[in-house]
Coordinates of C-alpha atoms and ligand atoms in Angstrom, one line a residue:
M164 CA 0.0 0.0 0.0
K165 CA 1.3 3.5 -0.9
L166 CA 2.4 5.6 2.1
E167 CA -0.3 8.2 1.4
Q168 CA -3.0 5.6 1.3
L169 CA -1.8 3.9 4.4
Q170 CA -1.8 7.2 6.3
K171 CA -5.3 8.2 5.1
Y172 CA -6.6 4.8 6.1
A173 CA -5.0 5.0 9.6
E174 CA -6.4 8.5 10.1
T175 CA -9.9 7.4 9.1
V176 CA -9.8 4.5 11.5
I177 CA -8.6 6.7 14.4
K178 CA -11.0 9.6 13.8
I179 CA -14.1 7.8 12.6
G180 CA -13.6 4.1 13.6
V181 CA -12.8 4.4 17.3
N182 CA -13.2 8.2 17.4
L183 CA -10.3 8.4 19.8
Q184 CA -10.8 10.9 22.6
Q185 CA -8.2 13.1 24.3
G186 CA -6.2 11.1 26.9
E187 CA -7.9 7.8 26.0
K188 CA -5.8 4.7 25.8
L189 CA -5.8 2.6 22.6
V190 CA -5.0 -1.2 22.2
I191 CA -4.2 -2.4 18.7
K192 CA -4.4 -6.1 18.1
S193 CA -2.2 -6.6 15.1
P194 CA -0.7 -9.6 13.2
I195 CA 3.1 -9.1 12.8
E196 CA 2.6 -9.0 9.0
T197 CA 0.7 -5.7 9.4
A198 CA 3.2 -4.0 11.7
E199 CA 3.8 -1.0 9.5
F200 CA 0.0 -0.3 9.5
A201 CA -0.2 -0.8 13.3
R202 CA 2.7 1.7 13.8
T203 CA 1.0 4.2 11.5
L204 CA -2.3 3.8 13.5
A205 CA -0.3 4.4 16.7
T206 CA 1.3 7.5 15.3
F207 CA -2.1 9.0 14.4
A208 CA -3.5 8.0 17.7
F209 CA -0.8 9.8 19.6
E210 CA -1.3 12.9 17.4
A211 CA -5.0 12.7 18.2
G212 CA -4.1 12.9 21.9
A213 CA -4.0 9.2 23.0
G214 CA -3.0 8.6 26.6
D215 CA -1.1 5.6 25.5
V216 CA -1.0 3.0 22.7
I217 CA -0.4 -0.6 23.3
I218 CA 0.1 -3.0 20.4
D219 CA -0.8 -6.7 21.1
W220 CA 1.1 -8.6 18.4
K221 CA -0.2 -11.8 16.9
D222 CA 1.6 -14.4 14.9
E223 CA -0.7 -17.0 13.4
L224 CA 2.2 -19.0 11.9
Y225 CA 3.6 -19.6 15.4
S226 CA 0.1 -20.3 16.6
K227 CA 0.0 -23.1 14.0
I228 CA 3.3 -24.5 15.2
R229 CA 2.0 -24.5 18.8
Y230 CA -1.2 -26.2 17.8
Q231 CA 0.8 -29.0 16.1
K232 CA 3.7 -29.4 18.6
A233 CA 2.7 -28.3 22.1
P234 CA 1.4 -30.7 24.8
K235 CA -2.4 -30.7 24.4
D236 CA -3.1 -29.5 27.9
V237 CA -1.7 -26.0 27.2
F238 CA -4.9 -25.4 25.3
D239 CA -7.1 -25.8 28.4
S240 CA -5.6 -22.9 30.3
F241 CA -5.4 -19.2 29.7
P242 CA -2.9 -17.0 31.5
Q243 CA -4.3 -14.8 34.2
W244 CA -2.0 -11.9 33.1
K245 CA -3.5 -11.9 29.7
K246 CA -7.0 -11.8 31.1
D247 CA -5.9 -8.9 33.4
F248 CA -4.4 -7.1 30.4
H249 CA -7.7 -7.0 28.7
M250 CA -9.9 -6.3 31.7
Q251 CA -7.7 -3.6 33.2
L252 CA -7.4 -1.7 29.9
A253 CA -11.2 -2.1 29.3
E254 CA -12.1 -0.8 32.7
D255 CA -9.7 2.0 32.1
G256 CA -11.9 3.1 29.2
A257 CA -9.4 2.1 26.4
A258 CA -10.5 1.8 22.8
F259 CA -9.7 -1.5 21.0
I260 CA -8.8 -1.9 17.3
S261 CA -8.4 -5.4 15.8
I262 CA -6.7 -5.9 12.5
A263 CA -8.3 -8.9 10.7
A264 CA -5.9 -10.4 8.2
N265 CA -6.0 -14.1 8.7
D266 CA -5.0 -16.7 6.2
P267 CA -8.5 -18.3 5.9
E268 CA -7.3 -21.9 5.6
L269 CA -4.1 -21.8 7.6
M270 CA -5.3 -24.3 10.2
K271 CA -6.9 -26.9 7.8
D272 CA -4.3 -29.6 8.7
V273 CA -4.5 -28.9 12.4
N274 CA -6.5 -31.3 14.6
P275 CA -9.9 -29.6 14.8
D276 CA -10.5 -30.8 18.3
V277 CA -7.4 -28.9 19.5
L278 CA -8.6 -25.7 17.8
M279 CA -12.1 -26.0 19.3
R280 CA -10.7 -26.8 22.7
H281 CA -8.5 -23.7 22.6
Q282 CA -11.1 -21.4 21.1
K283 CA -13.5 -22.4 24.0
T284 CA -10.7 -21.7 26.5
I285 CA -10.1 -18.3 25.1
N286 CA -13.8 -17.4 24.8
T287 CA -14.5 -18.5 28.4
A288 CA -11.5 -16.6 29.8
L289 CA -12.2 -13.4 27.9
K290 CA -16.0 -13.5 28.2
E291 CA -16.2 -10.5 30.6
Y292 CA -14.0 -8.4 28.3
R293 CA -16.0 -9.4 25.2
D294 CA -19.3 -8.8 26.9
R295 CA -18.1 -5.2 27.6
L296 CA -17.3 -4.7 24.0
M297 CA -20.5 -6.2 22.7
G298 CA -22.4 -4.0 25.2
N299 CA -20.5 -0.9 23.8
K300 CA -19.0 -0.1 27.1
N301 CA -15.8 0.6 25.2
A302 CA -15.3 1.9 21.7
W303 CA -14.0 -0.9 19.4
N304 CA -13.3 -1.4 15.8
V305 CA -12.4 -4.2 13.4
I306 CA -10.6 -3.4 10.2
A307 CA -8.6 -5.3 7.7
F308 CA -5.2 -5.1 6.0
P309 CA -3.9 -7.2 3.1
T310 CA -1.4 -9.9 3.9
K311 CA 0.3 -12.2 1.3
S312 CA -1.4 -15.4 2.3
W313 CA -4.9 -13.9 2.5
A314 CA -4.5 -12.0 -0.8
K315 CA -3.4 -15.1 -2.6
K316 CA -6.5 -16.9 -1.4
V317 CA -8.7 -14.1 -2.8
F318 CA -6.8 -13.7 -6.1
P319 CA -5.1 -17.1 -6.7
T320 CA -4.2 -16.4 -10.3
L321 CA -2.2 -13.2 -9.6
T322 CA 1.3 -12.9 -8.4
E323 CA 1.7 -12.4 -4.6
E324 CA 2.7 -8.8 -5.1
K325 CA -0.3 -8.0 -7.5
A326 CA -2.7 -9.9 -5.2
V327 CA -1.7 -7.8 -2.2
E328 CA -2.0 -4.6 -4.2
K329 CA -5.4 -5.5 -5.5
L330 CA -6.7 -6.6 -2.1
G331 CA -5.3 -3.4 -0.6
D332 CA -7.2 -1.3 -3.2
A333 CA -10.4 -3.2 -2.5
I334 CA -10.0 -2.6 1.3
I335 CA -9.2 1.1 0.8
T336 CA -12.2 1.7 -1.5
S337 CA -14.6 -0.2 0.9
V338 CA -13.6 2.0 3.8
R339 CA -13.8 5.2 1.7
A340 CA -10.2 6.1 2.4
D341 CA -9.6 6.6 -1.3
L342 CA -11.8 9.7 -1.2
S343 CA -10.6 13.2 -0.7
D344 CA -12.6 13.6 2.5
P345 CA -13.3 10.2 4.1
V346 CA -14.8 11.9 7.2
A347 CA -17.5 13.6 5.2
A348 CA -18.1 10.5 3.1
W349 CA -18.7 8.5 6.3
E350 CA -21.2 11.0 7.5
T351 CA -23.2 10.7 4.3
H352 CA -22.9 6.9 4.5
K353 CA -24.2 6.8 8.0
R354 CA -27.2 9.0 7.0
N355 CA -28.1 6.5 4.2
L356 CA -27.9 3.5 6.5
K357 CA -30.1 5.4 9.0
E358 CA -33.0 5.6 6.5
R359 CA -33.1 1.8 6.3
M360 CA -32.7 1.5 10.1
D361 CA -35.6 4.0 10.7
F362 CA -37.8 2.1 8.3
M363 CA -37.2 -1.2 10.1
N364 CA -37.6 0.4 13.5
H365 CA -40.8 2.2 12.4
H366 CA -42.6 -1.1 11.5
Q367 CA -41.4 -3.1 14.6
F368 CA -41.9 -6.3 12.6
K369 CA -43.0 -9.3 14.6
K370 CA -41.6 -11.8 12.1
L371 CA -39.4 -11.8 9.0
H372 CA -39.7 -14.5 6.3
F373 CA -36.7 -15.2 4.1
Q374 CA -37.0 -17.1 0.9
N375 CA -34.7 -17.8 -2.1
K376 CA -34.1 -20.5 -4.7
L377 CA -31.0 -21.8 -3.0
G378 CA -33.3 -23.4 -0.5
T379 CA -33.7 -20.8 2.3
D380 CA -37.2 -20.8 3.7
L381 CA -36.8 -19.3 7.2
T382 CA -39.1 -17.5 9.6
L383 CA -37.6 -15.4 12.3
E384 CA -39.5 -14.0 15.2
L385 CA -38.1 -10.7 16.5
P386 CA -38.5 -9.9 20.3
E387 CA -40.6 -7.2 21.7
G388 CA -38.5 -4.0 21.9
H389 CA -35.9 -5.0 19.4
L390 CA -33.9 -2.2 17.8
W391 CA -32.3 -2.1 14.4
T392 CA -28.9 -0.7 14.4
A393 CA -26.6 0.6 11.5
G394 CA -23.5 2.6 10.9
A395 CA -22.4 4.3 14.1
E396 CA -22.7 2.9 17.5
V397 CA -22.5 4.9 20.7
T398 CA -20.5 4.0 23.9
Q399 CA -22.1 4.3 27.3
D400 CA -20.2 7.7 27.6
G401 CA -22.0 8.9 24.4
I402 CA -19.1 8.6 22.0
D403 CA -19.9 7.7 18.4
F404 CA -17.8 4.9 16.9
I405 CA -17.9 2.5 14.0
A406 CA -17.5 -1.1 15.1
N407 CA -16.8 -2.5 11.7
M408 CA -15.1 -0.9 8.8
P409 CA -16.5 -1.4 6.2
T410 CA -20.1 -1.6 7.3
E411 CA -23.1 -1.9 5.0
E412 CA -25.5 -3.7 7.3
V413 CA -28.7 -2.9 9.2
F414 CA -29.0 -5.5 12.0
T415 CA -30.9 -6.6 15.1
L416 CA -31.5 -9.7 17.1
P417 CA -34.0 -12.5 16.5
H418 CA -35.8 -14.0 19.5
R419 CA -33.7 -16.9 20.7
D420 CA -36.6 -19.3 20.4
G421 CA -38.0 -17.8 17.3
A422 CA -36.2 -19.3 14.3
N423 CA -38.1 -21.9 12.3
G424 CA -37.2 -23.4 8.9
R425 CA -34.1 -24.0 6.8
V426 CA -31.4 -21.6 5.8
V427 CA -28.7 -22.3 3.2
S428 CA -25.3 -20.5 3.2
S429 CA -24.5 -18.3 0.2
K430 CA -20.7 -17.9 0.9
P431 CA -18.0 -19.9 2.5
L432 CA -17.5 -19.2 6.2
P433 CA -14.0 -19.0 7.6
Y434 CA -13.9 -20.2 11.2
N435 CA -10.8 -21.1 13.2
G436 CA -8.5 -21.2 10.2
N437 CA -10.8 -23.5 8.3
L438 CA -13.5 -23.0 5.6
I439 CA -17.1 -24.2 6.0
E440 CA -18.7 -24.4 2.6
D441 CA -22.2 -25.0 1.1
F442 CA -23.8 -25.7 4.4
S443 CA -27.4 -25.6 5.6
L444 CA -29.0 -25.3 9.1
T445 CA -32.5 -26.4 10.0
F446 CA -34.2 -24.6 13.0
Q447 CA -37.1 -25.5 15.2
N448 CA -38.2 -23.1 17.9
G449 CA -34.9 -21.3 17.6
E450 CA -32.6 -24.3 17.9
V451 CA -30.5 -26.0 15.1
I452 CA -32.0 -29.5 14.9
D453 CA -30.2 -30.6 11.7
F454 CA -27.2 -29.4 9.6
S455 CA -25.1 -30.3 6.6
A456 CA -21.9 -29.0 5.0
A457 CA -20.2 -30.0 1.7
K458 CA -16.9 -29.0 3.2
G459 CA -15.8 -28.3 6.8
Y460 CA -18.5 -30.4 8.5
E461 CA -16.4 -31.1 11.6
T462 CA -15.6 -27.4 12.0
L463 CA -19.3 -26.5 11.7
K464 CA -20.1 -29.3 14.2
G465 CA -17.5 -27.9 16.6
L466 CA -18.9 -24.4 16.3
L467 CA -22.5 -25.6 16.9
E468 CA -21.4 -27.7 19.9
T469 CA -19.6 -24.8 21.7
D470 CA -22.5 -24.4 24.1
E471 CA -26.3 -24.3 24.2
G472 CA -26.4 -20.8 22.7
S473 CA -24.3 -21.6 19.7
L474 CA -27.2 -23.7 18.4
R475 CA -29.3 -20.5 18.3
L476 CA -29.2 -17.2 16.5
G477 CA -28.0 -13.8 17.9
E478 CA -28.2 -11.6 14.8
V479 CA -30.1 -10.9 11.7
A480 CA -28.6 -8.4 9.3
L481 CA -29.9 -7.0 6.0
V482 CA -27.4 -6.0 3.2
P483 CA -28.7 -5.3 -0.3
H484 CA -27.2 -7.5 -3.1
D485 CA -26.7 -4.2 -5.0
S486 CA -24.1 -2.6 -2.6
P487 CA -20.4 -1.6 -3.0
I488 CA -18.7 -4.7 -1.6
S489 CA -21.1 -7.1 -3.2
N490 CA -20.8 -5.3 -6.5
S491 CA -17.0 -5.7 -6.4
G492 CA -17.7 -9.4 -7.1
I493 CA -14.8 -10.3 -4.8
L494 CA -15.1 -13.2 -2.4
F495 CA -13.0 -12.1 0.5
F496 CA -12.9 -15.2 2.7
N497 CA -13.0 -12.8 5.5
T498 CA -16.2 -12.2 7.5
L499 CA -15.6 -8.5 7.9
F500 CA -16.0 -8.1 4.2
D501 CA -18.3 -11.0 3.2
E502 CA -20.9 -10.1 5.8
N503 CA -21.1 -6.6 4.3
A504 CA -21.8 -8.0 0.9
S505 CA -24.7 -10.2 2.0
C506 CA -27.7 -10.6 4.2
H507 CA -26.5 -12.7 7.1
L508 CA -27.3 -14.3 10.4
A509 CA -25.1 -15.0 13.4
L510 CA -24.9 -18.1 15.5
G511 CA -24.4 -17.4 19.2
K512 CA -24.5 -14.3 21.4
A513 CA -26.8 -11.4 20.6
Y514 CA -25.8 -7.8 21.1
P515 CA -27.8 -6.6 24.2
V516 CA -27.8 -3.1 22.6
C517 CA -30.2 -4.4 20.0
L518 CA -32.9 -4.5 22.6
K519 CA -34.5 -1.4 24.2
D520 CA -32.7 -0.9 27.6
G521 CA -30.8 -4.2 27.0
N522 CA -27.7 -2.7 28.3
K523 CA -29.3 -2.2 31.7
M524 CA -30.7 -5.7 32.0
T525 CA -29.4 -8.6 34.1
P526 CA -28.5 -11.8 32.2
E527 CA -31.7 -13.3 33.5
E528 CA -33.8 -10.4 32.2
L529 CA -32.0 -10.6 28.8
A530 CA -32.7 -14.3 28.6
S531 CA -36.4 -13.9 29.4
A532 CA -36.7 -11.2 26.8
G533 CA -35.3 -13.6 24.1
V534 CA -31.7 -12.4 23.9
N535 CA -29.4 -15.3 23.1
E536 CA -26.3 -15.9 25.2
S537 CA -23.2 -17.9 24.0
L538 CA -19.4 -17.9 24.1
V539 CA -19.4 -17.4 20.3
H540 CA -20.9 -14.9 17.8
E541 CA -20.3 -16.1 14.2
D542 CA -21.8 -14.3 11.2
F543 CA -22.7 -16.5 8.2
M544 CA -23.9 -15.3 4.8
I545 CA -27.3 -16.2 3.4
G546 CA -28.0 -13.3 0.9
T547 CA -28.5 -14.0 -2.8
S548 CA -29.6 -12.0 -5.9
D549 CA -33.1 -13.6 -5.6
M550 CA -33.6 -13.2 -1.8
N551 CA -37.1 -12.1 -0.9
I552 CA -37.9 -10.9 2.6
V553 CA -41.4 -10.3 3.9
G554 CA -42.0 -8.5 7.2
I555 CA -45.1 -9.4 9.3
R556 CA -46.2 -6.7 11.6
K557 CA -47.9 -7.1 15.0
D558 CA -51.2 -6.0 13.4
G559 CA -50.8 -8.9 10.9
K560 CA -50.0 -6.6 7.9
E561 CA -47.4 -8.1 5.6
I562 CA -44.9 -5.7 4.0
S563 CA -42.4 -6.8 1.4
I564 CA -38.9 -5.6 2.5
F565 CA -36.6 -7.3 0.0
K566 CA -37.4 -8.2 -3.6
D567 CA -34.8 -10.0 -5.7
G568 CA -32.0 -9.3 -3.2
N569 CA -32.6 -5.6 -2.6
F570 CA -34.6 -3.3 -0.4
I571 CA -37.8 -2.3 -2.2
D572 CA -38.5 1.1 -0.6
T573 CA -37.3 2.3 2.8
K574 CA -38.8 5.8 2.6
L575 CA -41.2 6.4 5.4
Ligands
ZN653 ZN1 -23.4 -8.5 11.1
ZN654 ZN1 -22.2 -10.3 13.8

């Protein structure tokens, strides 16, 4: 990536993404391959008045060695200091940036049981920290940066150098960092998403019915008091931030007991360094009662068996087929991008902020309101060019929301 592009991207993330405040600490979770970008983010963060910047380096190639060579019991424990690191900074009001740049199939020859065991250990140890972020107690932001192995997966016919360049361009365009004034462009984008959000909130649909030729025929019940969210989120201190860059989705939570029917995936799902492809899930009263996968069956099974809540849904998101990332025609093999190119659902934990006053409720109150709880939250894509969605309101009136993959009319 050219230096000028890199700087503009970093500035956009600091100003719009986490909207870093004077004196606020910032944690950057970065793969070692994206070190230059992490350092540039840190530079802009200090210039914006950061109290401190801490970079938490990741090395997935070493993680793979460890998965293959270490005694298996190391994956059952999580160091207390690492837990303290996350909790102390979170309680200190720090903002958290994660750079997503994984090789989507790096772990395909690692024993899936070891991966699942470790993932569960991490999810359990960091639950409190993740709950804080999912409840918007801190500003957080997930962004991407091209790495060689990821870029080659996306553009297998190009040379490594060309693939990285092309993936870099696609990322920059999707986060509007190629425009002369990214800040203004994000303001406009947020307004556009808000129109769809207001439309969905206005109707307070009781149910949504999804149907397409791929085989999806699913009804979702939405809980009383659900809120559709889009674009900017707000921390408990009232600071606007963008949790995902890019973001094209309008989303809320389905009732944990309210999914019925079958849903078929429309894009591969990268999970734990493996790809799950051409899969389907059948729901009854909210719970997955049957599933299939042409590829990655064991990985999907491991995800579903995480806990009781991983068999249920925690998110429903609407993304038009005719939207920038979808129109690029690129399959990114990275959830941050693919979820913003397609209608999707998430298995696992729901965002409490998607329910009126959800942030003030106890776990018991959330559960009885229909908010799903789990150690995982995994988006998977279901959108297609022929997706139809009908909303059924409380008064029984049916309103067509999506026709042939796109919103029909969201003007109120
Ligand atoms: Zn989503
Ligand atoms: Zn999600």
